[in-house]
Amino acid sequence: MNSKPGTLRERLRKIHVLNELSDDALDLLAPQLTWIEAEKKGQVIVSYLAQAHSVLFLVEGKCRAQLTPTIGRPVALRRLNPGAHFGEIALLAGTPRTVQIVADGACLVAECPVSAFEELMRANPGFARAIAASLARTMVALTERVFELATLDVRYRLYAELSRLAKGGKRVGSGVLIEDMPTHADIAETIGSQREAVGRELGILTNEGTLERKGRTLLIRDIEKLRKWVRRRVGPMTSLLVE
């Protein structure tokens, strides 16, 4: 990918864990990166059990981390938005890739080799802290997902997922507007359900006036109502308390 140094620096500055780096550090990093452009939804960026030789930065577009069994439906573990990074767990643990990373559409990814990643960790304490904090947040999120799967039926798992999606939406009065809403199939992969069950529950919420849907846009009229229902079932949850 050919770009001027200033342009590359601006792209890398969008990556959350790189925010602490100086312009000079970003300029040193940029030439070491390999740029990957995914053109369509479903394109595999990182394969499950592949050898780990790099960390990847999601500059544009969206991806999801998932596991795909030999028999059965894929299970989406988390969504990755612009500014996210992935691949550091296998690299730090010295294991093959633990999940598959799949594009949700056209996206741009910068691949950082292990040598450059390790040098960033050594030379920039702020970067090392950001990686550690990100790993901790991932652990909290995955722990809550396991808890939901073990304790909640489909309806309340859907409410929890809508609450998480709402954190990236736009406030509209007491509600939240979610643009580019995931498909029913994508939500089903995330909450361990089926597309038909997700559609049925969304339909119930729409008919009772809690939701308003138009194409890929979803308006949750009262987000606290959904969160309250989840808390009544399982108590306070970290991911639903953080705005």
mmCIF file of C-alpha atoms in Angstrom:
data_model
loop_
_atom_site.group_PDB
_atom_site.id
_atom_site.type_symbol
_atom_site.label_atom_id
_atom_site.label_comp_id
_atom_site.label_asym_id
_atom_site.label_seq_id
_atom_site.Cartn_x
_atom_site.Cartn_y
_atom_site.Cartn_z
ATOM 1 C CA MET A 1 0.000 0.000 0.000
ATOM 2 C CA ASN A 2 1.627 3.243 -1.176
ATOM 3 C CA SER A 3 0.851 6.334 0.884
ATOM 4 C CA LYS A 4 2.727 9.356 2.136
ATOM 5 C CA PRO A 5 4.201 9.025 5.675
ATOM 6 C CA GLY A 6 1.738 11.546 7.058
ATOM 7 C CA THR A 7 -1.208 9.661 5.604
ATOM 8 C CA LEU A 8 -0.021 6.332 7.025
ATOM 9 C CA ARG A 9 0.515 7.973 10.395
ATOM 10 C CA GLU A 10 -3.059 9.280 10.377
ATOM 11 C CA ARG A 11 -4.398 5.812 9.552
ATOM 12 C CA LEU A 12 -2.403 4.191 12.339
ATOM 13 C CA ARG A 13 -3.423 6.882 14.818
ATOM 14 C CA LYS A 14 -6.984 5.494 14.511
ATOM 15 C CA ILE A 15 -5.885 2.249 16.167
ATOM 16 C CA HIS A 16 -6.726 2.496 19.870
ATOM 17 C CA VAL A 17 -3.611 0.742 21.237
ATOM 18 C CA LEU A 18 -1.363 2.968 19.094
ATOM 19 C CA ASN A 19 -2.727 6.233 20.498
ATOM 20 C CA GLU A 20 0.135 6.580 22.980
ATOM 21 C CA LEU A 21 2.876 6.325 20.332
ATOM 22 C CA SER A 22 4.758 9.386 19.109
ATOM 23 C CA ASP A 23 4.751 10.447 15.462
ATOM 24 C CA ASP A 24 8.320 9.186 15.152
ATOM 25 C CA ALA A 25 7.368 5.772 16.519
ATOM 26 C CA LEU A 26 4.448 5.499 14.095
ATOM 27 C CA ASP A 27 6.671 6.545 11.195
ATOM 28 C CA LEU A 28 9.151 3.792 12.143
ATOM 29 C CA LEU A 29 6.336 1.253 12.395
ATOM 30 C CA ALA A 30 4.580 2.075 9.113
ATOM 31 C CA PRO A 31 7.173 0.621 6.662
ATOM 32 C CA GLN A 32 7.168 -2.688 8.554
ATOM 33 C CA LEU A 33 3.456 -3.275 8.028
ATOM 34 C CA THR A 34 1.796 -5.391 5.375
ATOM 35 C CA TRP A 35 -1.599 -4.143 4.235
ATOM 36 C CA ILE A 36 -4.465 -6.552 3.683
ATOM 37 C CA GLU A 37 -7.617 -5.505 1.840
ATOM 38 C CA ALA A 38 -10.692 -7.709 2.216
ATOM 39 C CA GLU A 39 -13.241 -7.141 -0.529
ATOM 40 C CA LYS A 40 -16.307 -9.040 0.641
ATOM 41 C CA LYS A 41 -18.157 -10.387 3.641
ATOM 42 C CA GLY A 42 -16.971 -13.786 4.771
ATOM 43 C CA GLN A 43 -13.390 -13.405 3.586
ATOM 44 C CA VAL A 44 -11.039 -15.081 6.068
ATOM 45 C CA ILE A 45 -8.299 -12.791 7.345
ATOM 46 C CA VAL A 46 -6.898 -15.086 10.049
ATOM 47 C CA SER A 47 -7.412 -18.863 9.935
ATOM 48 C CA TYR A 48 -8.114 -20.949 13.023
ATOM 49 C CA LEU A 49 -5.013 -22.859 14.215
ATOM 50 C CA ALA A 50 -2.712 -21.023 11.789
ATOM 51 C CA GLN A 51 0.742 -20.216 13.115
ATOM 52 C CA ALA A 52 0.922 -16.791 14.764
ATOM 53 C CA HIS A 53 3.562 -14.484 13.312
ATOM 54 C CA SER A 54 1.866 -11.086 13.600
ATOM 55 C CA VAL A 55 -0.630 -8.755 15.249
ATOM 56 C CA LEU A 56 -3.226 -7.094 13.059
ATOM 57 C CA PHE A 57 -4.764 -3.619 13.223
ATOM 58 C CA LEU A 58 -8.257 -3.020 11.815
ATOM 59 C CA VAL A 59 -8.065 0.374 10.096
ATOM 60 C CA GLU A 60 -11.328 0.338 8.117
ATOM 61 C CA GLY A 61 -14.401 -1.886 8.050
ATOM 62 C CA LYS A 62 -15.617 -4.504 10.516
ATOM 63 C CA CYS A 63 -14.664 -8.099 11.310
ATOM 64 C CA ARG A 64 -15.773 -10.801 13.693
ATOM 65 C CA ALA A 65 -13.876 -13.400 15.672
ATOM 66 C CA GLN A 66 -15.565 -16.776 15.387
ATOM 67 C CA LEU A 67 -15.204 -20.515 15.789
ATOM 68 C CA THR A 68 -16.581 -22.802 13.078
ATOM 69 C CA PRO A 69 -17.211 -26.428 14.083
ATOM 70 C CA THR A 70 -16.977 -29.255 11.566
ATOM 71 C CA ILE A 71 -20.703 -29.855 12.063
ATOM 72 C CA GLY A 72 -23.062 -27.052 13.082
ATOM 73 C CA ARG A 73 -23.271 -23.276 12.989
ATOM 74 C CA PRO A 74 -20.374 -20.854 13.463
ATOM 75 C CA VAL A 75 -20.166 -19.184 16.874
ATOM 76 C CA ALA A 76 -19.237 -15.485 16.819
ATOM 77 C CA LEU A 77 -17.212 -14.583 19.917
ATOM 78 C CA ARG A 78 -16.901 -10.843 19.401
ATOM 79 C CA ARG A 79 -17.227 -8.099 16.817
ATOM 80 C CA LEU A 80 -14.275 -5.954 15.818
ATOM 81 C CA ASN A 81 -14.805 -2.336 14.799
ATOM 82 C CA PRO A 82 -12.381 0.142 13.190
ATOM 83 C CA GLY A 83 -9.570 0.913 15.616
ATOM 84 C CA ALA A 84 -9.466 -2.618 17.032
ATOM 85 C CA HIS A 85 -6.530 -5.022 16.944
ATOM 86 C CA PHE A 86 -6.356 -8.797 17.082
ATOM 87 C CA GLY A 87 -3.911 -11.688 17.039
ATOM 88 C CA GLU A 88 -1.892 -10.782 20.115
ATOM 89 C CA ILE A 89 -3.238 -13.623 22.294
ATOM 90 C CA ALA A 90 -1.727 -16.425 20.211
ATOM 91 C CA LEU A 91 1.455 -14.412 19.735
ATOM 92 C CA LEU A 92 1.980 -13.812 23.457
ATOM 93 C CA ALA A 93 0.910 -17.334 24.436
ATOM 94 C CA GLY A 94 3.082 -18.988 21.786
ATOM 95 C CA THR A 95 0.145 -20.975 20.402
ATOM 96 C CA PRO A 96 -1.574 -21.270 17.013
ATOM 97 C CA ARG A 97 -4.446 -18.887 16.322
ATOM 98 C CA THR A 98 -7.282 -19.527 18.760
ATOM 99 C CA VAL A 99 -10.086 -18.133 16.561
ATOM 100 C CA GLN A 100 -10.875 -17.350 12.955
ATOM 101 C CA ILE A 101 -11.164 -13.681 11.944
ATOM 102 C CA VAL A 102 -13.671 -13.062 9.163
ATOM 103 C CA ALA A 103 -14.486 -9.813 7.355
ATOM 104 C CA ASP A 104 -18.032 -8.470 7.741
ATOM 105 C CA GLY A 105 -17.579 -6.581 4.469
ATOM 106 C CA ALA A 106 -14.867 -4.581 2.769
ATOM 107 C CA CYS A 107 -12.133 -3.776 5.265
ATOM 108 C CA LEU A 108 -8.513 -2.678 5.515
ATOM 109 C CA VAL A 109 -6.099 -4.381 7.922
ATOM 110 C CA ALA A 110 -2.456 -3.616 8.731
ATOM 111 C CA GLU A 111 -0.381 -6.680 9.659
ATOM 112 C CA CYS A 112 2.425 -6.021 12.139
ATOM 113 C CA PRO A 113 5.217 -8.651 12.278
ATOM 114 C CA VAL A 114 6.179 -10.158 15.609
ATOM 115 C CA SER A 115 9.573 -8.410 15.613
ATOM 116 C CA ALA A 116 7.970 -4.957 15.316
ATOM 117 C CA PHE A 117 5.298 -5.822 17.902
ATOM 118 C CA GLU A 118 7.864 -7.003 20.444
ATOM 119 C CA GLU A 119 9.972 -3.880 19.896
ATOM 120 C CA LEU A 120 6.901 -1.691 20.494
ATOM 121 C CA MET A 121 6.251 -3.555 23.744
ATOM 122 C CA ARG A 122 9.848 -3.057 24.915
ATOM 123 C CA ALA A 123 10.257 0.572 23.883
ATOM 124 C CA ASN A 124 6.809 1.971 24.738
ATOM 125 C CA PRO A 125 5.370 1.230 28.206
ATOM 126 C CA GLY A 126 2.128 2.985 27.240
ATOM 127 C CA PHE A 127 1.647 0.590 24.335
ATOM 128 C CA ALA A 128 2.362 -2.418 26.575
ATOM 129 C CA ARG A 129 -0.213 -1.177 29.114
ATOM 130 C CA ALA A 130 -2.773 -0.670 26.345
ATOM 131 C CA ILE A 131 -2.275 -4.254 25.152
ATOM 132 C CA ALA A 132 -2.621 -5.571 28.716
ATOM 133 C CA ALA A 133 -5.786 -3.530 29.321
ATOM 134 C CA SER A 134 -7.274 -4.763 26.051
ATOM 135 C CA LEU A 135 -6.580 -8.381 26.996
ATOM 136 C CA ALA A 136 -8.279 -7.827 30.360
ATOM 137 C CA ARG A 137 -11.371 -6.332 28.703
ATOM 138 C CA THR A 138 -11.542 -9.259 26.295
ATOM 139 C CA MET A 139 -11.401 -11.692 29.205
ATOM 140 C CA VAL A 140 -14.227 -9.864 31.004
ATOM 141 C CA ALA A 141 -16.380 -9.837 27.856
ATOM 142 C CA LEU A 142 -15.842 -13.546 27.140
ATOM 143 C CA THR A 143 -16.545 -14.443 30.769
ATOM 144 C CA GLU A 144 -19.863 -12.622 30.571
ATOM 145 C CA ARG A 145 -20.730 -14.383 27.300
ATOM 146 C CA VAL A 146 -20.135 -17.781 28.919
ATOM 147 C CA PHE A 147 -22.285 -16.722 31.881
ATOM 148 C CA GLU A 148 -25.102 -15.611 29.557
ATOM 149 C CA LEU A 149 -25.046 -18.863 27.612
ATOM 150 C CA ALA A 150 -25.201 -20.848 30.842
ATOM 151 C CA THR A 151 -27.926 -18.848 32.588
ATOM 152 C CA LEU A 152 -30.118 -16.989 30.089
ATOM 153 C CA ASP A 153 -32.597 -18.163 27.490
ATOM 154 C CA VAL A 154 -32.538 -16.742 23.964
ATOM 155 C CA ARG A 155 -34.759 -13.762 24.740
ATOM 156 C CA TYR A 156 -32.514 -12.357 27.446
ATOM 157 C CA ARG A 157 -29.316 -13.143 25.562
ATOM 158 C CA LEU A 158 -30.759 -11.042 22.739
ATOM 159 C CA TYR A 159 -31.564 -8.192 25.141
ATOM 160 C CA ALA A 160 -27.974 -8.257 26.414
ATOM 161 C CA GLU A 161 -26.595 -8.209 22.865
ATOM 162 C CA LEU A 162 -28.844 -5.296 21.856
ATOM 163 C CA SER A 163 -27.583 -3.437 24.929
ATOM 164 C CA ARG A 164 -23.991 -3.980 23.841
ATOM 165 C CA LEU A 165 -24.744 -2.856 20.287
ATOM 166 C CA ALA A 166 -26.400 0.249 21.690
ATOM 167 C CA LYS A 167 -23.091 1.403 23.181
ATOM 168 C CA GLY A 168 -21.934 2.185 19.639
ATOM 169 C CA GLY A 169 -25.207 3.857 18.633
ATOM 170 C CA LYS A 170 -26.499 7.430 18.680
ATOM 171 C CA ARG A 171 -28.521 8.752 21.603
ATOM 172 C CA VAL A 172 -32.036 9.805 20.592
ATOM 173 C CA GLY A 173 -33.900 11.022 23.665
ATOM 174 C CA SER A 174 -34.270 8.036 25.990
ATOM 175 C CA GLY A 175 -33.424 5.659 23.159
ATOM 176 C CA VAL A 176 -30.520 4.684 20.924
ATOM 177 C CA LEU A 177 -30.262 4.545 17.137
ATOM 178 C CA ILE A 178 -28.142 1.670 15.803
ATOM 179 C CA GLU A 179 -27.035 2.081 12.200
ATOM 180 C CA ASP A 180 -25.735 -0.824 10.120
ATOM 181 C CA MET A 181 -27.524 -3.310 12.362
ATOM 182 C CA PRO A 182 -26.128 -6.868 12.140
ATOM 183 C CA THR A 183 -28.311 -9.381 10.322
ATOM 184 C CA HIS A 184 -30.468 -11.855 12.211
ATOM 185 C CA ALA A 185 -27.998 -14.593 11.249
ATOM 186 C CA ASP A 186 -25.042 -12.592 12.592
ATOM 187 C CA ILE A 187 -26.803 -11.942 15.905
ATOM 188 C CA ALA A 188 -27.753 -15.619 16.139
ATOM 189 C CA GLU A 189 -24.089 -16.603 15.744
ATOM 190 C CA THR A 190 -23.155 -14.216 18.537
ATOM 191 C CA ILE A 191 -25.752 -15.314 21.100
ATOM 192 C CA GLY A 192 -25.724 -19.029 20.286
ATOM 193 C CA SER A 193 -29.179 -19.201 18.749
ATOM 194 C CA GLN A 194 -30.930 -19.542 15.387
ATOM 195 C CA ARG A 195 -31.861 -16.835 12.897
ATOM 196 C CA GLU A 196 -35.560 -17.656 13.180
ATOM 197 C CA ALA A 197 -35.543 -17.290 16.969
ATOM 198 C CA VAL A 198 -33.791 -13.919 16.731
ATOM 199 C CA GLY A 199 -36.307 -12.712 14.144
ATOM 200 C CA ARG A 200 -39.207 -13.835 16.308
ATOM 201 C CA GLU A 201 -37.945 -12.034 19.417
ATOM 202 C CA LEU A 202 -37.141 -8.857 17.487
ATOM 203 C CA GLY A 203 -40.641 -8.996 16.047
ATOM 204 C CA ILE A 204 -42.163 -9.176 19.527
ATOM 205 C CA LEU A 205 -40.128 -6.168 20.677
ATOM 206 C CA THR A 206 -41.149 -4.253 17.551
ATOM 207 C CA ASN A 207 -44.851 -5.032 17.932
ATOM 208 C CA GLU A 208 -44.864 -3.863 21.546
ATOM 209 C CA GLY A 209 -43.137 -0.606 20.573
ATOM 210 C CA THR A 210 -39.754 -1.195 22.215
ATOM 211 C CA LEU A 211 -38.005 -1.268 18.834
ATOM 212 C CA GLU A 212 -38.508 0.441 15.494
ATOM 213 C CA ARG A 213 -36.807 -1.091 12.467
ATOM 214 C CA LYS A 214 -36.165 0.308 9.017
ATOM 215 C CA GLY A 215 -33.790 -1.607 6.780
ATOM 216 C CA ARG A 216 -30.450 -1.987 8.583
ATOM 217 C CA THR A 217 -31.325 0.780 11.071
ATOM 218 C CA LEU A 218 -32.757 -0.037 14.492
ATOM 219 C CA LEU A 219 -34.152 2.408 17.034
ATOM 220 C CA ILE A 220 -34.319 1.122 20.606
ATOM 221 C CA ARG A 221 -36.851 3.468 22.160
ATOM 222 C CA ASP A 222 -35.935 2.743 25.784
ATOM 223 C CA ILE A 223 -32.519 1.122 26.215
ATOM 224 C CA GLU A 224 -32.736 1.101 30.012
ATOM 225 C CA LYS A 225 -35.843 -1.060 29.771
ATOM 226 C CA LEU A 226 -33.861 -3.807 28.019
ATOM 227 C CA ARG A 227 -30.968 -3.511 30.466
ATOM 228 C CA LYS A 228 -33.332 -3.651 33.409
ATOM 229 C CA TRP A 229 -34.816 -6.922 32.129
ATOM 230 C CA VAL A 230 -31.351 -8.473 31.893
ATOM 231 C CA ARG A 231 -30.331 -7.261 35.359
ATOM 232 C CA ARG A 232 -33.473 -8.738 36.873
ATOM 233 C CA ARG A 233 -32.334 -12.127 35.567
ATOM 234 C CA VAL A 234 -28.614 -12.086 36.328
ATOM 235 C CA GLY A 235 -27.820 -8.918 38.273
ATOM 236 C CA PRO A 236 -25.473 -6.113 37.134
ATOM 237 C CA MET A 237 -23.134 -6.954 34.262
ATOM 238 C CA THR A 238 -19.969 -4.997 33.475
ATOM 239 C CA SER A 239 -20.544 -4.751 29.724
ATOM 240 C CA LEU A 240 -24.036 -3.328 30.246
ATOM 241 C CA LEU A 241 -22.926 -0.781 32.832
ATOM 242 C CA VAL A 242 -20.140 0.793 30.746
ATOM 243 C CA GLU A 243 -21.383 3.444 28.343
#
